PDB file of C-alpha atoms and ligand atoms in Angstrom:
ATOM      1  CA  MET A   1     -11.736  -7.943  19.766  1.00  0.00           C
ATOM      2  CA  TYR A   2     -14.066  -5.089  18.883  1.00  0.00           C
ATOM      3  CA  LEU A   3     -13.125  -4.357  15.306  1.00  0.00           C
ATOM      4  CA  VAL A   4     -13.996  -1.877  12.584  1.00  0.00           C
ATOM      5  CA  PHE A   5     -12.913  -2.324   8.952  1.00  0.00           C
ATOM      6  CA  LEU A   6     -12.546   0.873   6.950  1.00  0.00           C
ATOM      7  CA  GLY A   7     -11.815   1.129   3.233  1.00  0.00           C
ATOM      8  CA  ALA A   8     -13.255   2.266  -0.092  1.00  0.00           C
ATOM      9  CA  PRO A   9     -15.859   0.180  -1.944  1.00  0.00           C
ATOM     10  CA  GLY A  10     -14.027  -2.841  -3.338  1.00  0.00           C
ATOM     11  CA  ALA A  11     -11.028  -2.467  -1.011  1.00  0.00           C
ATOM     12  CA  GLY A  12     -11.509  -6.023   0.248  1.00  0.00           C
ATOM     13  CA  LYS A  13     -13.360  -5.423   3.541  1.00  0.00           C
ATOM     14  CA  GLY A  14     -15.838  -8.252   3.055  1.00  0.00           C
ATOM     15  CA  THR A  15     -13.206 -10.676   1.727  1.00  0.00           C
ATOM     16  CA  GLN A  16     -10.924 -10.153   4.725  1.00  0.00           C
ATOM     17  CA  ALA A  17     -13.764  -9.892   7.252  1.00  0.00           C
ATOM     18  CA  THR A  18     -14.997 -13.402   6.393  1.00  0.00           C
ATOM     19  CA  ARG A  19     -11.540 -14.856   6.997  1.00  0.00           C
ATOM     20  CA  ILE A  20     -10.761 -12.834  10.135  1.00  0.00           C
ATOM     21  CA  CYS A  21     -14.112 -13.764  11.722  1.00  0.00           C
ATOM     22  CA  GLU A  22     -13.471 -17.433  10.979  1.00  0.00           C
ATOM     23  CA  LYS A  23     -10.025 -17.276  12.570  1.00  0.00           C
ATOM     24  CA  TYR A  24     -11.046 -15.435  15.747  1.00  0.00           C
ATOM     25  CA  ASN A  25     -14.580 -16.817  15.954  1.00  0.00           C
ATOM     26  CA  ILE A  26     -16.356 -13.473  16.181  1.00  0.00           C
ATOM     27  CA  PRO A  27     -19.521 -12.377  14.335  1.00  0.00           C
ATOM     28  CA  HIS A  28     -19.141 -10.572  10.988  1.00  0.00           C
ATOM     29  CA  ILE A  29     -21.558  -7.665  10.922  1.00  0.00           C
ATOM     30  CA  SER A  30     -21.821  -6.125   7.462  1.00  0.00           C
ATOM     31  CA  THR A  31     -24.422  -3.365   7.232  1.00  0.00           C
ATOM     32  CA  GLY A  32     -24.377  -3.772   3.437  1.00  0.00           C
ATOM     33  CA  ASP A  33     -25.218  -7.489   3.767  1.00  0.00           C
ATOM     34  CA  ILE A  34     -27.984  -6.794   6.321  1.00  0.00           C
ATOM     35  CA  LEU A  35     -29.526  -4.124   4.072  1.00  0.00           C
ATOM     36  CA  ARG A  36     -29.320  -6.357   0.971  1.00  0.00           C
ATOM     37  CA  ALA A  37     -30.972  -9.223   2.879  1.00  0.00           C
ATOM     38  CA  ASN A  38     -33.815  -6.838   3.789  1.00  0.00           C
ATOM     39  CA  ILE A  39     -34.166  -5.756   0.161  1.00  0.00           C
ATOM     40  CA  LYS A  40     -34.389  -9.395  -0.895  1.00  0.00           C
ATOM     41  CA  GLU A  41     -37.068 -10.129   1.707  1.00  0.00           C
ATOM     42  CA  GLY A  42     -38.985  -6.963   0.773  1.00  0.00           C
ATOM     43  CA  THR A  43     -39.137  -5.665   4.383  1.00  0.00           C
ATOM     44  CA  PRO A  44     -40.080  -1.982   4.980  1.00  0.00           C
ATOM     45  CA  LEU A  45     -36.396  -1.352   5.836  1.00  0.00           C
ATOM     46  CA  GLY A  46     -35.343  -2.979   2.574  1.00  0.00           C
ATOM     47  CA  VAL A  47     -37.812  -0.938   0.511  1.00  0.00           C
ATOM     48  CA  GLU A  48     -36.504   2.278   2.090  1.00  0.00           C
ATOM     49  CA  ALA A  49     -32.816   1.290   1.846  1.00  0.00           C
ATOM     50  CA  LYS A  50     -33.080   0.320  -1.831  1.00  0.00           C
ATOM     51  CA  LYS A  51     -33.869   3.927  -2.811  1.00  0.00           C
ATOM     52  CA  PHE A  52     -30.433   4.974  -1.546  1.00  0.00           C
ATOM     53  CA  ILE A  53     -28.352   1.899  -2.374  1.00  0.00           C
ATOM     54  CA  ASP A  54     -29.435   1.924  -6.041  1.00  0.00           C
ATOM     55  CA  LYS A  55     -28.100   5.477  -6.362  1.00  0.00           C
ATOM     56  CA  GLY A  56     -24.848   4.689  -4.540  1.00  0.00           C
ATOM     57  CA  LEU A  57     -25.880   6.948  -1.658  1.00  0.00           C
ATOM     58  CA  LEU A  58     -25.747   6.190   2.044  1.00  0.00           C
ATOM     59  CA  VAL A  59     -28.835   4.997   3.870  1.00  0.00           C
ATOM     60  CA  PRO A  60     -29.774   7.625   6.521  1.00  0.00           C
ATOM     61  CA  ASP A  61     -27.686   7.519   9.702  1.00  0.00           C
ATOM     62  CA  GLU A  62     -30.605   6.968  12.092  1.00  0.00           C
ATOM     63  CA  VAL A  63     -31.630   3.821  10.193  1.00  0.00           C
ATOM     64  CA  VAL A  64     -28.216   2.110  10.201  1.00  0.00           C
ATOM     65  CA  ILE A  65     -27.295   3.287  13.709  1.00  0.00           C
ATOM     66  CA  GLY A  66     -30.462   1.684  15.108  1.00  0.00           C
ATOM     67  CA  LEU A  67     -29.753  -1.490  13.166  1.00  0.00           C
ATOM     68  CA  VAL A  68     -26.179  -1.830  14.444  1.00  0.00           C
ATOM     69  CA  LYS A  69     -27.040  -0.874  18.031  1.00  0.00           C
ATOM     70  CA  GLN A  70     -29.622  -3.639  18.135  1.00  0.00           C
ATOM     71  CA  ARG A  71     -27.269  -6.191  16.557  1.00  0.00           C
ATOM     72  CA  LEU A  72     -24.392  -5.404  18.928  1.00  0.00           C
ATOM     73  CA  GLY A  73     -26.761  -5.949  21.862  1.00  0.00           C
ATOM     74  CA  GLU A  74     -27.098  -9.621  20.930  1.00  0.00           C
ATOM     75  CA  LYS A  75     -25.325 -12.263  22.991  1.00  0.00           C
ATOM     76  CA  ASP A  76     -22.845 -13.391  20.327  1.00  0.00           C
ATOM     77  CA  CYS A  77     -21.302  -9.899  20.266  1.00  0.00           C
ATOM     78  CA  GLU A  78     -20.318  -9.874  23.940  1.00  0.00           C
ATOM     79  CA  LYS A  79     -16.797 -11.206  23.384  1.00  0.00           C
ATOM     80  CA  GLY A  80     -16.143  -9.347  20.171  1.00  0.00           C
ATOM     81  CA  PHE A  81     -17.370  -8.479  16.692  1.00  0.00           C
ATOM     82  CA  LEU A  82     -16.185  -7.165  13.349  1.00  0.00           C
ATOM     83  CA  LEU A  83     -18.055  -4.252  11.793  1.00  0.00           C
ATOM     84  CA  ASP A  84     -17.703  -4.198   7.985  1.00  0.00           C
ATOM     85  CA  GLY A  85     -19.069  -1.055   6.317  1.00  0.00           C
ATOM     86  CA  PHE A  86     -20.057   0.664   9.567  1.00  0.00           C
ATOM     87  CA  PRO A  87     -19.434   3.386  10.625  1.00  0.00           C
ATOM     88  CA  ARG A  88     -19.449   5.347   7.369  1.00  0.00           C
ATOM     89  CA  THR A  89     -20.090   8.883   8.604  1.00  0.00           C
ATOM     90  CA  LEU A  90     -18.819  10.864  11.577  1.00  0.00           C
ATOM     91  CA  GLU A  91     -22.341  10.744  13.013  1.00  0.00           C
ATOM     92  CA  GLN A  92     -22.279   6.948  12.892  1.00  0.00           C
ATOM     93  CA  ALA A  93     -18.800   6.812  14.456  1.00  0.00           C
ATOM     94  CA  LYS A  94     -19.842   9.095  17.317  1.00  0.00           C
ATOM     95  CA  ALA A  95     -22.996   7.066  17.917  1.00  0.00           C
ATOM     96  CA  LEU A  96     -21.000   3.814  17.906  1.00  0.00           C
ATOM     97  CA  ASN A  97     -18.673   5.309  20.490  1.00  0.00           C
ATOM     98  CA  GLU A  98     -21.644   5.651  22.844  1.00  0.00           C
ATOM     99  CA  PHE A  99     -22.511   1.957  22.809  1.00  0.00           C
ATOM    100  CA  ALA A 100     -19.233   0.128  22.051  1.00  0.00           C
ATOM    101  CA  LYS A 101     -15.520   0.513  22.676  1.00  0.00           C
ATOM    102  CA  ILE A 102     -13.551  -0.175  19.500  1.00  0.00           C
ATOM    103  CA  SER A 103     -10.188  -1.915  20.025  1.00  0.00           C
ATOM    104  CA  ASN A 104      -8.901  -1.761  16.422  1.00  0.00           C
ATOM    105  CA  ALA A 105      -9.856   0.098  13.273  1.00  0.00           C
ATOM    106  CA  ILE A 106      -8.220  -1.535  10.264  1.00  0.00           C
ATOM    107  CA  ASN A 107      -8.008   0.731   7.227  1.00  0.00           C
ATOM    108  CA  ILE A 108      -7.625  -1.305   4.023  1.00  0.00           C
ATOM    109  CA  CYS A 109      -5.906   1.070   1.592  1.00  0.00           C
ATOM    110  CA  VAL A 110      -6.334   0.570  -2.154  1.00  0.00           C
ATOM    111  CA  ASP A 111      -5.862   2.858  -5.157  1.00  0.00           C
ATOM    112  CA  GLU A 112      -9.054   4.028  -6.916  1.00  0.00           C
ATOM    113  CA  ASN A 113      -8.252   2.353 -10.283  1.00  0.00           C
ATOM    114  CA  LEU A 114      -7.818  -0.980  -8.591  1.00  0.00           C
ATOM    115  CA  VAL A 115     -11.145  -0.828  -6.751  1.00  0.00           C
ATOM    116  CA  VAL A 116     -13.035  -0.091  -9.969  1.00  0.00           C
ATOM    117  CA  ASP A 117     -11.541  -3.225 -11.534  1.00  0.00           C
ATOM    118  CA  ARG A 118     -12.241  -5.286  -8.429  1.00  0.00           C
ATOM    119  CA  ILE A 119     -15.878  -4.253  -8.290  1.00  0.00           C
ATOM    120  CA  ALA A 120     -16.442  -4.775 -12.013  1.00  0.00           C
ATOM    121  CA  GLY A 121     -15.144  -8.354 -11.764  1.00  0.00           C
ATOM    122  CA  ARG A 122     -16.734  -9.268  -8.449  1.00  0.00           C
ATOM    123  CA  ARG A 123     -19.213 -12.152  -8.287  1.00  0.00           C
ATOM    124  CA  MET A 124     -21.174 -12.801  -5.111  1.00  0.00           C
ATOM    125  CA  CYS A 125     -22.769 -15.801  -3.477  1.00  0.00           C
ATOM    126  CA  LYS A 126     -25.799 -15.655  -1.187  1.00  0.00           C
ATOM    127  CA  CYS A 127     -23.713 -17.421   1.510  1.00  0.00           C
ATOM    128  CA  GLY A 128     -21.469 -14.351   1.730  1.00  0.00           C
ATOM    129  CA  GLU A 129     -18.468 -15.572  -0.280  1.00  0.00           C
ATOM    130  CA  SER A 130     -17.180 -13.281  -3.002  1.00  0.00           C
ATOM    131  CA  TYR A 131     -15.042 -14.061  -6.026  1.00  0.00           C
ATOM    132  CA  HIS A 132     -13.362 -12.232  -8.865  1.00  0.00           C
ATOM    133  CA  VAL A 133     -13.529 -13.282 -12.512  1.00  0.00           C
ATOM    134  CA  SER A 134      -9.738 -12.900 -12.820  1.00  0.00           C
ATOM    135  CA  TRP A 135      -9.113 -15.903 -10.542  1.00  0.00           C
ATOM    136  CA  TYR A 136     -12.447 -17.757 -10.473  1.00  0.00           C
ATOM    137  CA  ASP A 137     -14.130 -18.721 -13.735  1.00  0.00           C
ATOM    138  CA  LYS A 138     -17.015 -20.909 -12.453  1.00  0.00           C
ATOM    139  CA  ASP A 139     -20.538 -19.558 -11.985  1.00  0.00           C
ATOM    140  CA  THR A 140     -21.282 -21.501  -8.797  1.00  0.00           C
ATOM    141  CA  CYS A 141     -19.894 -21.036  -5.277  1.00  0.00           C
ATOM    142  CA  ALA A 142     -16.958 -23.240  -4.244  1.00  0.00           C
ATOM    143  CA  LYS A 143     -18.283 -23.356  -0.661  1.00  0.00           C
ATOM    144  CA  CYS A 144     -22.032 -23.973  -1.028  1.00  0.00           C
ATOM    145  CA  GLY A 145     -22.633 -24.594  -4.733  1.00  0.00           C
ATOM    146  CA  SER A 146     -25.186 -21.771  -5.182  1.00  0.00           C
ATOM    147  CA  LYS A 147     -25.277 -19.716  -8.359  1.00  0.00           C
ATOM    148  CA  LEU A 148     -23.106 -16.591  -8.303  1.00  0.00           C
ATOM    149  CA  TYR A 149     -24.513 -13.165  -9.171  1.00  0.00           C
ATOM    150  CA  GLN A 150     -23.424  -9.563  -9.661  1.00  0.00           C
ATOM    151  CA  ARG A 151     -24.568  -6.942  -7.148  1.00  0.00           C
ATOM    152  CA  ASP A 152     -27.128  -4.392  -8.443  1.00  0.00           C
ATOM    153  CA  ASP A 153     -25.030  -1.457  -7.204  1.00  0.00           C
ATOM    154  CA  ASP A 154     -21.895  -2.691  -9.016  1.00  0.00           C
ATOM    155  CA  LYS A 155     -22.865  -0.904 -12.265  1.00  0.00           C
ATOM    156  CA  GLU A 156     -20.287   1.643 -13.436  1.00  0.00           C
ATOM    157  CA  GLU A 157     -22.365   4.779 -12.727  1.00  0.00           C
ATOM    158  CA  THR A 158     -23.324   3.613  -9.246  1.00  0.00           C
ATOM    159  CA  VAL A 159     -19.731   2.666  -8.458  1.00  0.00           C
ATOM    160  CA  LYS A 160     -18.598   6.213  -9.327  1.00  0.00           C
ATOM    161  CA  ALA A 161     -21.209   7.649  -6.966  1.00  0.00           C
ATOM    162  CA  ARG A 162     -20.165   5.221  -4.204  1.00  0.00           C
ATOM    163  CA  LEU A 163     -16.535   6.280  -4.546  1.00  0.00           C
ATOM    164  CA  GLU A 164     -17.466   9.967  -4.300  1.00  0.00           C
ATOM    165  CA  VAL A 165     -19.578   9.288  -1.226  1.00  0.00           C
ATOM    166  CA  TYR A 166     -16.664   7.369   0.288  1.00  0.00           C
ATOM    167  CA  LYS A 167     -14.244  10.249  -0.254  1.00  0.00           C
ATOM    168  CA  LYS A 168     -16.583  12.889   1.151  1.00  0.00           C
ATOM    169  CA  GLN A 169     -18.342  11.090   3.981  1.00  0.00           C
ATOM    170  CA  THR A 170     -16.293   8.058   5.040  1.00  0.00           C
ATOM    171  CA  ALA A 171     -12.606   8.903   4.466  1.00  0.00           C
ATOM    172  CA  PRO A 172     -12.674  11.468   7.346  1.00  0.00           C
ATOM    173  CA  LEU A 173     -13.150   8.517   9.720  1.00  0.00           C
ATOM    174  CA  ILE A 174      -9.518   7.545   9.134  1.00  0.00           C
ATOM    175  CA  GLU A 175      -8.446  10.673  11.025  1.00  0.00           C
ATOM    176  CA  TYR A 176     -11.152  10.096  13.655  1.00  0.00           C
ATOM    177  CA  TYR A 177      -9.817   6.631  14.547  1.00  0.00           C
ATOM    178  CA  LYS A 178      -6.209   7.815  14.295  1.00  0.00           C
ATOM    179  CA  GLN A 179      -7.014  10.412  16.981  1.00  0.00           C
ATOM    180  CA  MET A 180      -8.518   7.631  19.122  1.00  0.00           C
ATOM    181  CA  GLY A 181      -5.204   5.743  18.818  1.00  0.00           C
ATOM    182  CA  VAL A 182      -6.713   2.553  17.369  1.00  0.00           C
ATOM    183  CA  LEU A 183      -6.066   2.958  13.620  1.00  0.00           C
ATOM    184  CA  SER A 184      -3.793   0.691  11.565  1.00  0.00           C
ATOM    185  CA  ASP A 185      -3.296   0.952   7.802  1.00  0.00           C
ATOM    186  CA  VAL A 186      -2.982  -2.196   5.718  1.00  0.00           C
ATOM    187  CA  ASP A 187      -1.878  -2.292   2.078  1.00  0.00           C
ATOM    188  CA  GLY A 188      -4.970  -3.768   0.408  1.00  0.00           C
ATOM    189  CA  ALA A 189      -3.349  -3.900  -3.042  1.00  0.00           C
ATOM    190  CA  GLN A 190      -1.340  -6.953  -2.023  1.00  0.00           C
ATOM    191  CA  GLU A 191      -2.370 -10.505  -2.705  1.00  0.00           C
ATOM    192  CA  MET A 192      -5.286 -11.620  -0.466  1.00  0.00           C
ATOM    193  CA  ASN A 193      -3.295 -13.956   1.798  1.00  0.00           C
ATOM    194  CA  LYS A 194      -0.705 -11.249   2.362  1.00  0.00           C
ATOM    195  CA  VAL A 195      -3.412  -8.723   3.336  1.00  0.00           C
ATOM    196  CA  PHE A 196      -4.820 -11.344   5.718  1.00  0.00           C
ATOM    197  CA  GLU A 197      -1.396 -11.992   7.306  1.00  0.00           C
ATOM    198  CA  ASP A 198      -0.847  -8.263   7.844  1.00  0.00           C
ATOM    199  CA  ILE A 199      -4.216  -7.884   9.589  1.00  0.00           C
ATOM    200  CA  VAL A 200      -3.583 -10.936  11.784  1.00  0.00           C
ATOM    201  CA  ARG A 201      -0.176  -9.558  12.784  1.00  0.00           C
ATOM    202  CA  ILE A 202      -1.748  -6.250  13.862  1.00  0.00           C
ATOM    203  CA  LEU A 203      -4.530  -7.961  15.818  1.00  0.00           C
ATOM    204  CA  ASP A 204      -2.209 -10.449  17.527  1.00  0.00           C
ATOM    205  CA  ASP A 205       0.163  -7.644  18.538  1.00  0.00           C
ATOM    206  CA  ASN A 206      -2.626  -5.505  19.991  1.00  0.00           C
ATOM    207  CA  ASN A 207      -4.956  -7.993  21.670  1.00  0.00           C
TER     208      ASN A 207
HETATM  209  P1  AP5 B 301     -21.348  -2.300   1.277  1.00  0.00           P
HETATM  210  O1  AP5 B 301     -21.977  -3.593   1.027  1.00  0.00           O
HETATM  211  O2  AP5 B 301     -20.683  -2.057   2.576  1.00  0.00           O
HETATM  212  O3  AP5 B 301     -20.386  -1.975   0.055  1.00  0.00           O
HETATM  213  P2  AP5 B 301     -19.008  -1.148  -0.084  1.00  0.00           P
HETATM  214  O4  AP5 B 301     -18.471  -0.469   1.123  1.00  0.00           O
HETATM  215  O5  AP5 B 301     -19.234  -0.301  -1.268  1.00  0.00           O
HETATM  216  O6  AP5 B 301     -17.939  -2.188  -0.217  1.00  0.00           O
HETATM  217  P3  AP5 B 301     -17.956  -3.448  -1.114  1.00  0.00           P
HETATM  218  O7  AP5 B 301     -18.756  -4.519  -0.448  1.00  0.00           O
HETATM  219  O8  AP5 B 301     -18.301  -3.075  -2.513  1.00  0.00           O
HETATM  220  O9  AP5 B 301     -16.400  -3.799  -1.114  1.00  0.00           O
HETATM  221  P4  AP5 B 301     -15.503  -4.652  -0.117  1.00  0.00           P
HETATM  222  O10 AP5 B 301     -14.495  -3.721   0.487  1.00  0.00           O
HETATM  223  O11 AP5 B 301     -16.314  -5.476   0.824  1.00  0.00           O
HETATM  224  O12 AP5 B 301     -14.739  -5.562  -1.173  1.00  0.00           O
HETATM  225  P5  AP5 B 301     -14.774  -7.141  -1.426  1.00  0.00           P
HETATM  226  O13 AP5 B 301     -14.124  -7.840  -0.279  1.00  0.00           O
HETATM  227  O14 AP5 B 301     -16.120  -7.599  -1.839  1.00  0.00           O
HETATM  228  O15 AP5 B 301     -22.455  -1.146   1.102  1.00  0.00           O
HETATM  229  C1  AP5 B 301     -23.342  -1.114  -0.004  1.00  0.00           C
HETATM  230  C2  AP5 B 301     -24.336   0.020   0.146  1.00  0.00           C
HETATM  231  O16 AP5 B 301     -25.145  -0.174   1.334  1.00  0.00           O
HETATM  232  C3  AP5 B 301     -23.733   1.434   0.342  1.00  0.00           C
HETATM  233  O17 AP5 B 301     -23.422   2.034  -0.889  1.00  0.00           O
HETATM  234  C4  AP5 B 301     -24.852   2.136   1.094  1.00  0.00           C
HETATM  235  O18 AP5 B 301     -25.871   2.564   0.245  1.00  0.00           O
HETATM  236  C5  AP5 B 301     -25.405   1.049   1.996  1.00  0.00           C
HETATM  237  N1  AP5 B 301     -24.747   1.025   3.318  1.00  0.00           N
HETATM  238  C6  AP5 B 301     -23.988   0.007   3.825  1.00  0.00           C
HETATM  239  N2  AP5 B 301     -23.526   0.334   5.043  1.00  0.00           N
HETATM  240  C7  AP5 B 301     -23.985   1.587   5.319  1.00  0.00           C
HETATM  241  C8  AP5 B 301     -23.812   2.478   6.410  1.00  0.00           C
HETATM  242  N3  AP5 B 301     -23.060   2.161   7.469  1.00  0.00           N
HETATM  243  N4  AP5 B 301     -24.413   3.698   6.336  1.00  0.00           N
HETATM  244  C9  AP5 B 301     -25.183   4.040   5.289  1.00  0.00           C
HETATM  245  N5  AP5 B 301     -25.374   3.239   4.214  1.00  0.00           N
HETATM  246  C10 AP5 B 301     -24.776   2.025   4.223  1.00  0.00           C
HETATM  247  O19 AP5 B 301     -13.768  -7.239  -2.670  1.00  0.00           O
HETATM  248  C11 AP5 B 301     -14.112  -6.713  -3.938  1.00  0.00           C
HETATM  249  C12 AP5 B 301     -13.604  -7.640  -5.071  1.00  0.00           C
HETATM  250  O20 AP5 B 301     -12.191  -7.637  -5.059  1.00  0.00           O
HETATM  251  C13 AP5 B 301     -14.030  -9.105  -4.929  1.00  0.00           C
HETATM  252  O21 AP5 B 301     -14.270  -9.606  -6.207  1.00  0.00           O
HETATM  253  C14 AP5 B 301     -12.816  -9.793  -4.306  1.00  0.00           C
HETATM  254  O22 AP5 B 301     -12.734 -11.145  -4.683  1.00  0.00           O
HETATM  255  C15 AP5 B 301     -11.663  -8.970  -4.884  1.00  0.00           C
HETATM  256  N6  AP5 B 301     -10.546  -8.830  -3.953  1.00  0.00           N
HETATM  257  C16 AP5 B 301     -10.604  -8.545  -2.614  1.00  0.00           C
HETATM  258  N7  AP5 B 301      -9.357  -8.477  -2.080  1.00  0.00           N
HETATM  259  C17 AP5 B 301      -8.493  -8.726  -3.108  1.00  0.00           C
HETATM  260  C18 AP5 B 301      -7.065  -8.783  -3.206  1.00  0.00           C
HETATM  261  N8  AP5 B 301      -6.268  -8.578  -2.140  1.00  0.00           N
HETATM  262  N9  AP5 B 301      -6.523  -9.030  -4.416  1.00  0.00           N
HETATM  263  C19 AP5 B 301      -7.315  -9.239  -5.506  1.00  0.00           C
HETATM  264  N10 AP5 B 301      -8.665  -9.201  -5.492  1.00  0.00           N
HETATM  265  C20 AP5 B 301      -9.250  -8.943  -4.308  1.00  0.00           C
HETATM  266 MG1   MG B 302     -18.392  -5.703   1.180  1.00  0.00          MG
END
């Protein structure tokens, strides 16, 4: 399984990716998570990436393409992987095509109003789990017990910019993967387990 998850900010890519990777035992590669880890560690990549992420803009293509190419070359990616948040531009998609063959692109579709609410209520854990205040009222992670936090780029102004960037630069990838014959739409507005079941059905039918 060589998977790509598409969808607007807050669509539920990370939430579903964690579960899908657990079920099929493939690595979850989230460019957002890798960049945030670099910011936290204060690496040169992190310092550079922060300038863009804080404004809701995309980190330059050459930076993320290099990052993903290197990661996909690692041994654990040989039998499959799930890319969450990559590709995000046509340039990235074309580059990915040169070094990997994608078997499924899952497009998680959610209305704009819903994603704004989801992002506003999202609470993150450093272990990768994410929660929403509407169904989780504790401030520590149910899996590892660490303290939950809100992402820096989840402020209202930044979220608006991220949505605009998504519409202009990332939404065209839906057509790109449709042309390649690997795209499936999933209704991301449904309850989480239902979204999960729909994705599993698509993957089990196609692989
Ligand atoms: P990234 O980390 O990829 O953020 P994003 O795409 O904006 O997406 P999110 O992580 O916000 O949303 P999600 O779809 O994962 O939703 P989640 O599952 O958490 O990127 C951040 C930044 O890094 C970018 O802006 C850019 O600057 C940079 N970057 C990253 N990749 C890049 C690239 N390739 N090129 C250039 N720059 C790049 O769910 C959201 C909330 O909703 C949670 O609270 C969750 O609990 C809840 N929820 C999820 N599903 C459901 C459901 N079915 N019902 C109810 N609630 C739900
Ligand atoms: Mg995410």
